[in-house]
Short mmCIF file of C-alpha atoms (C1' of nucleotides) in Angstrom, two decimals:
data_model
loop_
_atom_site.label_atom_id
_atom_site.label_comp_id
_atom_site.label_asym_id
_atom_site.label_seq_id
_atom_site.Cartn_x
_atom_site.Cartn_y
_atom_site.Cartn_z
CA UNK A 1 -26.81 -54.39 39.58
CA UNK A 2 -23.12 -53.80 39.40
CA UNK A 3 -20.43 -55.49 41.39
CA UNK A 4 -17.55 -57.55 40.06
CA UNK A 5 -19.73 -60.42 38.84
CA UNK A 6 -22.20 -58.13 37.08
CA UNK A 7 -19.44 -56.13 35.39
CA UNK A 8 -17.63 -59.31 34.43
CA UNK A 9 -20.89 -60.59 32.93
CA UNK A 10 -21.20 -57.43 30.83
CA UNK A 11 -17.56 -57.66 29.77
CA UNK A 12 -17.92 -61.30 28.75
CA UNK A 13 -21.03 -60.63 26.68
CA UNK A 14 -19.59 -57.51 25.07
CA UNK A 15 -16.39 -59.37 24.19
CA UNK A 16 -18.45 -61.51 21.81
CA UNK A 17 -20.14 -58.47 20.24
CA UNK A 18 -17.82 -55.48 20.29
CA UNK A 19 -14.35 -56.29 18.93
CA UNK A 20 -14.05 -55.05 15.33
CA UNK A 21 -17.21 -52.92 15.43
CA UNK A 22 -16.95 -49.38 14.07
CA UNK A 23 -18.58 -46.37 15.77
CA UNK A 24 -20.69 -44.62 13.15
CA UNK A 25 -22.91 -42.32 15.19
CA UNK A 26 -23.43 -41.13 18.78
CA UNK A 27 -26.67 -40.21 20.45
CA UNK A 28 -26.14 -38.50 23.82
CA UNK A 29 -29.52 -38.71 25.54
CA UNK A 30 -28.20 -37.32 28.84
CA UNK A 31 -24.87 -35.46 28.82
CA UNK A 32 -24.60 -35.78 32.62
CA UNK A 33 -23.19 -39.30 32.26
CA UNK A 34 -20.18 -37.99 30.31
CA UNK A 35 -17.85 -37.29 33.19
CA UNK A 36 -14.74 -35.72 31.68
CA UNK A 37 -15.90 -34.19 28.43
CA UNK A 38 -18.94 -32.54 26.87
CA UNK A 39 -21.17 -34.06 24.19
CA UNK A 40 -19.51 -32.23 21.32
CA UNK A 41 -16.04 -33.37 22.28
CA UNK A 42 -17.20 -36.93 22.97
CA UNK A 43 -18.90 -37.25 19.58
CA UNK A 44 -15.96 -35.74 17.73
CA UNK A 45 -13.49 -37.99 19.55
CA UNK A 46 -15.33 -41.30 19.14
CA UNK A 47 -16.94 -41.42 15.69
CA UNK A 48 -14.79 -43.57 13.41
CA UNK A 49 -13.17 -45.55 16.24
CA UNK A 50 -13.10 -49.33 16.09
CA UNK A 51 -13.60 -51.32 19.31
CA UNK A 52 -11.14 -53.95 20.47
CA UNK A 53 -11.36 -56.45 23.35
CA UNK A 54 -13.22 -55.20 26.47
CA UNK A 55 -11.51 -55.52 29.86
CA UNK A 56 -12.39 -55.13 33.52
CA UNK A 57 -10.57 -53.67 36.50
CA UNK A 58 -12.49 -54.12 39.73
CA UNK A 59 -15.89 -52.56 39.02
CA UNK A 60 -14.58 -50.61 36.00
CA UNK A 61 -15.47 -51.73 32.50
CA UNK A 62 -12.82 -50.74 29.95
CA UNK A 63 -13.83 -50.47 26.32
CA UNK A 64 -10.63 -49.91 24.32
CA UNK A 65 -10.59 -48.94 20.66
CA UNK A 66 -7.93 -48.27 18.05
CA UNK A 67 -7.84 -44.77 19.62
CA UNK A 68 -9.00 -43.61 23.08
CA UNK A 69 -10.72 -45.96 25.55
CA UNK A 70 -14.19 -45.60 26.99
CA UNK A 71 -14.15 -46.15 30.76
CA UNK A 72 -17.51 -47.18 32.18
CA UNK A 73 -18.41 -47.17 35.86
CA UNK A 74 -21.98 -48.24 36.45
CA UNK A 75 -22.46 -46.81 39.95
CA UNK A 76 -25.43 -48.51 41.54
CA UNK A 77 -27.76 -48.70 38.56
CA UNK A 78 -25.79 -48.54 35.32
CA UNK A 79 -25.70 -51.13 32.53
CA UNK A 80 -23.75 -51.31 29.27
CA UNK A 81 -25.03 -53.71 26.64
CA UNK A 82 -25.09 -54.27 22.91
CA UNK A 83 -28.16 -54.97 20.76
CA UNK A 84 -28.79 -55.81 17.11
CA UNK A 85 -31.88 -53.66 16.80
CA UNK A 86 -32.91 -50.60 18.84
CA UNK A 87 -35.10 -51.58 21.82
CA UNK A 88 -38.16 -49.65 22.99
CA UNK A 89 -37.02 -46.33 24.50
CA UNK A 90 -36.85 -46.22 28.28
CA UNK A 91 -36.45 -43.29 30.68
CA UNK A 92 -33.06 -44.49 31.94
CA UNK A 93 -31.47 -44.61 28.48
CA UNK A 94 -28.45 -42.26 28.59
CA UNK A 95 -26.22 -43.01 25.59
CA UNK A 96 -26.59 -44.83 22.28
CA UNK A 97 -23.48 -45.65 20.29
CA UNK A 98 -24.47 -46.65 16.78
CA UNK A 99 -22.16 -49.28 15.31
CA UNK A 100 -21.65 -50.51 11.76
CA UNK A 101 -23.68 -53.46 13.00
CA UNK A 102 -26.00 -52.98 16.00
CA UNK A 103 -25.74 -50.57 18.93
CA UNK A 104 -23.85 -50.24 22.19
CA UNK A 105 -26.14 -48.69 24.81
CA UNK A 106 -25.68 -47.32 28.32
CA UNK A 107 -28.67 -47.11 30.66
CA UNK A 108 -28.45 -45.76 34.21
CA UNK A 109 -31.36 -44.74 36.40
CA UNK A 110 -29.45 -42.83 39.07
CA UNK A 111 -26.36 -41.58 37.17
CA UNK A 112 -24.08 -41.81 40.21
CA UNK A 113 -21.09 -42.53 37.95
CA UNK A 114 -20.93 -42.72 34.14
CA UNK A 115 -18.51 -42.74 31.21
CA UNK A 116 -15.01 -41.27 30.89
CA UNK A 117 -12.89 -40.88 27.77
CA UNK A 118 -9.20 -41.80 28.21
CA UNK A 119 -6.72 -40.88 25.48
CA UNK A 120 -3.96 -43.27 26.57
CA UNK A 121 -2.90 -45.79 29.22
CA UNK A 122 -1.74 -43.08 31.63
CA UNK A 123 -5.11 -41.36 31.39
CA UNK A 124 -6.80 -44.69 32.13
CA UNK A 125 -4.74 -45.06 35.32
CA UNK A 126 -5.39 -41.46 36.34
CA UNK A 127 -9.14 -41.77 35.94
CA UNK A 128 -9.46 -45.17 37.62
CA UNK A 129 -7.08 -44.24 40.44
CA UNK A 130 -5.36 -46.67 42.77
CA UNK A 131 -6.98 -50.09 42.90
CA UNK A 132 -6.05 -53.08 45.04
CA UNK A 133 -5.65 -56.55 43.56
CA UNK A 134 -8.76 -57.87 41.83
CA UNK A 135 -10.91 -59.91 44.20
CA UNK A 136 -11.27 -62.59 41.54
CA UNK A 137 -7.98 -64.45 41.61
CA UNK A 138 -6.61 -62.80 44.73
CA UNK A 139 -3.85 -64.81 46.42
CA UNK A 140 -3.43 -65.67 50.09
CA UNK A 141 -0.28 -63.56 50.21
CA UNK A 142 -2.15 -60.52 48.84
CA UNK A 143 -5.00 -60.97 51.30
CA UNK A 144 -2.60 -61.32 54.21
CA UNK A 145 -0.69 -58.23 53.15
CA UNK A 146 -3.77 -56.03 53.25
CA UNK A 147 -5.29 -57.58 56.37
CA UNK A 148 -2.64 -58.47 58.87
CA UNK A 149 -1.84 -54.98 60.17
CA UNK A 150 -5.16 -53.25 59.52
CA UNK A 151 -7.19 -52.16 62.49
CA UNK A 152 -10.17 -51.45 60.25
CA UNK A 153 -13.29 -53.55 60.43
CA UNK A 154 -13.45 -56.54 58.16
CA UNK A 155 -16.35 -55.48 55.97
CA UNK A 156 -15.16 -51.91 55.49
CA UNK A 157 -11.69 -53.12 54.51
CA UNK A 158 -12.99 -55.68 52.01
CA UNK A 159 -15.16 -53.03 50.34
CA UNK A 160 -12.34 -50.49 49.98
CA UNK A 161 -11.47 -50.57 46.27
CA UNK A 162 -7.94 -49.33 46.96
CA UNK A 163 -7.42 -52.43 49.10
CA UNK A 164 -9.32 -55.06 47.11
CA UNK A 165 -10.96 -54.27 43.78
CA UNK A 166 -14.41 -55.53 42.87
CA UNK A 167 -16.31 -56.36 46.06
CA UNK A 168 -19.53 -54.44 46.68
CA UNK A 169 -22.00 -54.33 49.55
CA UNK A 170 -24.03 -57.39 48.59
CA UNK A 171 -21.15 -59.76 47.81
CA UNK A 172 -19.16 -58.66 50.86
CA UNK A 173 -22.06 -59.53 53.18
CA UNK A 174 -22.45 -62.81 51.29
CA UNK A 175 -18.78 -63.81 51.54
CA UNK A 176 -18.56 -62.98 55.24
CA UNK A 177 -21.76 -64.93 55.91
CA UNK A 178 -20.53 -67.97 53.97
CA UNK A 179 -17.16 -67.78 55.73
CA UNK A 180 -18.88 -67.36 59.13
CA UNK A 181 -16.95 -64.20 59.95
CA UNK A 182 -18.42 -61.21 61.76
CA UNK A 183 -18.27 -58.05 59.61
CA UNK A 184 -17.32 -55.94 62.65
CA UNK A 185 -14.21 -57.98 63.44
CA UNK A 186 -10.96 -56.11 63.22
CA UNK A 187 -9.18 -57.27 60.06
CA UNK A 188 -5.89 -57.94 61.85
CA UNK A 189 -7.59 -60.20 64.41
CA UNK A 190 -8.21 -63.03 61.94
CA UNK A 191 -6.23 -66.21 62.42
CA UNK A 192 -4.41 -67.84 59.55
CA UNK A 193 -7.16 -70.44 59.33
CA UNK A 194 -9.82 -67.72 59.20
CA UNK A 195 -7.99 -65.84 56.47
CA UNK A 196 -7.64 -69.01 54.44
CA UNK A 197 -11.36 -69.68 54.91
CA UNK A 198 -12.18 -66.13 53.84
CA UNK A 199 -10.06 -66.41 50.71
CA UNK A 200 -11.48 -69.78 49.74
CA UNK A 201 -15.05 -68.59 50.30
CA UNK A 202 -14.40 -65.41 48.35
CA UNK A 203 -13.01 -67.27 45.36
CA UNK A 204 -15.67 -69.96 45.36
CA UNK A 205 -18.61 -67.54 45.62
CA UNK A 206 -17.14 -65.10 43.12
CA UNK A 207 -16.53 -67.89 40.62
CA UNK A 208 -20.13 -69.03 40.99
CA UNK A 209 -21.39 -65.47 40.55
CA UNK A 210 -19.16 -64.81 37.56
CA UNK A 211 -20.28 -68.03 35.91
CA UNK A 212 -23.87 -66.84 36.17
CA UNK A 213 -22.93 -63.37 34.98
CA UNK A 214 -24.55 -61.76 38.02
CA UNK A 215 -24.82 -62.18 41.78
CA UNK A 216 -26.92 -65.31 42.42
CA UNK A 217 -30.12 -64.95 44.41
CA UNK A 218 -30.23 -68.55 45.58
CA UNK A 219 -32.32 -69.56 48.60
CA UNK A 220 -29.24 -71.02 50.30
CA UNK A 221 -27.35 -67.76 49.87
CA UNK A 222 -27.72 -64.67 52.02
CA UNK A 223 -28.48 -62.78 48.81
CA UNK A 224 -31.65 -64.84 48.42
CA UNK A 225 -33.20 -63.55 51.66
CA UNK A 226 -31.53 -60.21 52.39
CA UNK A 227 -34.29 -58.14 50.85
CA UNK A 228 -37.12 -59.94 52.61
CA UNK A 229 -38.91 -57.98 55.31
CA UNK A 230 -37.89 -60.20 58.25
CA UNK A 231 -35.12 -62.45 56.99
CA UNK A 232 -33.84 -65.48 58.87
CA UNK A 233 -30.45 -67.08 58.34
CA UNK A 234 -30.64 -69.56 55.41
CA UNK A 235 -28.45 -71.94 57.45
CA UNK A 236 -29.89 -71.82 60.97
CA UNK A 237 -33.07 -69.65 60.64
CA UNK A 238 -31.87 -67.28 63.40
CA UNK A 239 -33.25 -63.78 62.70
CA UNK A 240 -30.57 -61.80 60.87
CA UNK A 241 -29.05 -58.61 62.29
CA UNK A 242 -29.34 -55.40 60.28
CA UNK A 243 -26.49 -53.02 60.96
CA UNK A 244 -24.52 -50.34 59.24
CA UNK A 245 -20.84 -50.33 58.27
CA UNK A 246 -19.34 -47.21 56.77
CA UNK A 247 -22.85 -45.96 56.07
CA UNK A 248 -23.80 -49.10 54.17
CA UNK A 249 -26.49 -51.60 55.03
CA UNK A 250 -24.92 -54.68 56.59
CA UNK A 251 -26.66 -57.98 57.30
CA UNK A 252 -25.27 -60.89 59.26
CA UNK A 253 -26.30 -63.87 61.37
CA UNK A 254 -25.59 -63.43 65.08
CA UNK A 255 -25.42 -67.21 65.54
CA UNK A 256 -23.22 -68.26 62.59
CA UNK A 257 -21.10 -65.12 62.60
CA UNK A 258 -21.10 -64.55 66.36
"C1'" DG B 1 -43.28 -36.37 53.06
"C1'" DA B 2 -39.84 -39.73 55.04
"C1'" DG B 3 -36.72 -43.16 54.56
"C1'" DG B 4 -34.42 -46.58 52.00
"C1'" DT B 5 -31.03 -48.30 48.01
"C1'" DT B 6 -26.17 -52.86 44.46
"C1'" DG B 7 -21.06 -46.87 44.62
"C1'" DT B 8 -17.69 -43.32 45.45
"C1'" DT B 9 -15.81 -38.99 47.23
"C1'" DT B 10 -15.26 -35.41 50.47
"C1'" DA B 11 -15.05 -32.88 54.85
"C1'" DG B 12 -14.66 -33.15 59.43
"C1'" DA B 13 -14.67 -35.55 63.86
"C1'" DA B 14 -12.62 -38.86 67.07
"C1'" DC C 1 -1.35 -40.86 61.48
"C1'" DT C 2 -5.61 -43.89 61.10
"C1'" DT C 3 -10.36 -44.70 61.30
"C1'" DC C 4 -15.07 -43.49 61.31
"C1'" DT C 5 -19.29 -40.70 60.22
"C1'" DA C 6 -22.34 -38.03 57.58
"C1'" DA C 7 -23.43 -35.91 53.53
"C1'" DA C 8 -23.47 -35.31 48.69
"C1'" DC C 9 -24.32 -36.90 44.01
"C1'" DA C 10 -29.44 -38.64 41.50
"C1'" DA C 11 -33.67 -41.04 40.88
"C1'" DC C 12 -36.79 -44.15 42.06
"C1'" DC C 13 -39.35 -47.22 45.37
"C1'" DT C 14 -42.27 -48.25 49.41
#
DNA sequence: GAGGTTGTTTAGAA
DNA sequence: CTTCTAAACAACCT
């Protein structure tokens, strides 16, 4: 589920539901997702708070209130969403925040990350840690700054949240495929034209994904075929290469991305 | 049982 | 110093 576009989709939806809502009750179904406090402290600290406008930083979802903020990181399988009426219980339900109208829920199968409570802006920064500029709306100057002297490989650099915030494994493969750039290239080896192409492709594909509220799985995108057993390139049908960058699955077309 | 997965952090090697 | 690798976290799928 969660990369920039997915998180942005959650934020956009929650921004129509959450502002002004009052927390009346907390149901901690699995305390393991509370990362910097225990259930008792979390309940005591949050009941009576009123939500304001949700925000996003990279893959972090920020849920501010008139008091402390809830910081949500969905890991690989998390999802934060609001409902009017309680849905049928599911095994991956972790937290239910009862509101004066409806519920805010957090579901997460694997629990790789979770929810932090931040008392003020400094605590927010401490918990989130250093983040590069957000991939959505990144400028050419920012991209050049992080790339021109880096000897790291392209894909690994793009996925480093301290360098660029928001890109995950799936979108990074997609952007590099659309821009016809090999993920193993050294970042500093890109020409000005290639960097401009990378930036334009990144912004165009991210905007499309954000509009849909999730990463598209279109047949003319790499995302549409990457989970097939024997995928061919959607552009030229050449069998795609499966590799590994920084321990992560990496897929590219040996013809288009040489 | 083995091996894989949309994320991040850590230890240790090169 | 920088960069890379493997493993860990956890839970489910094939």
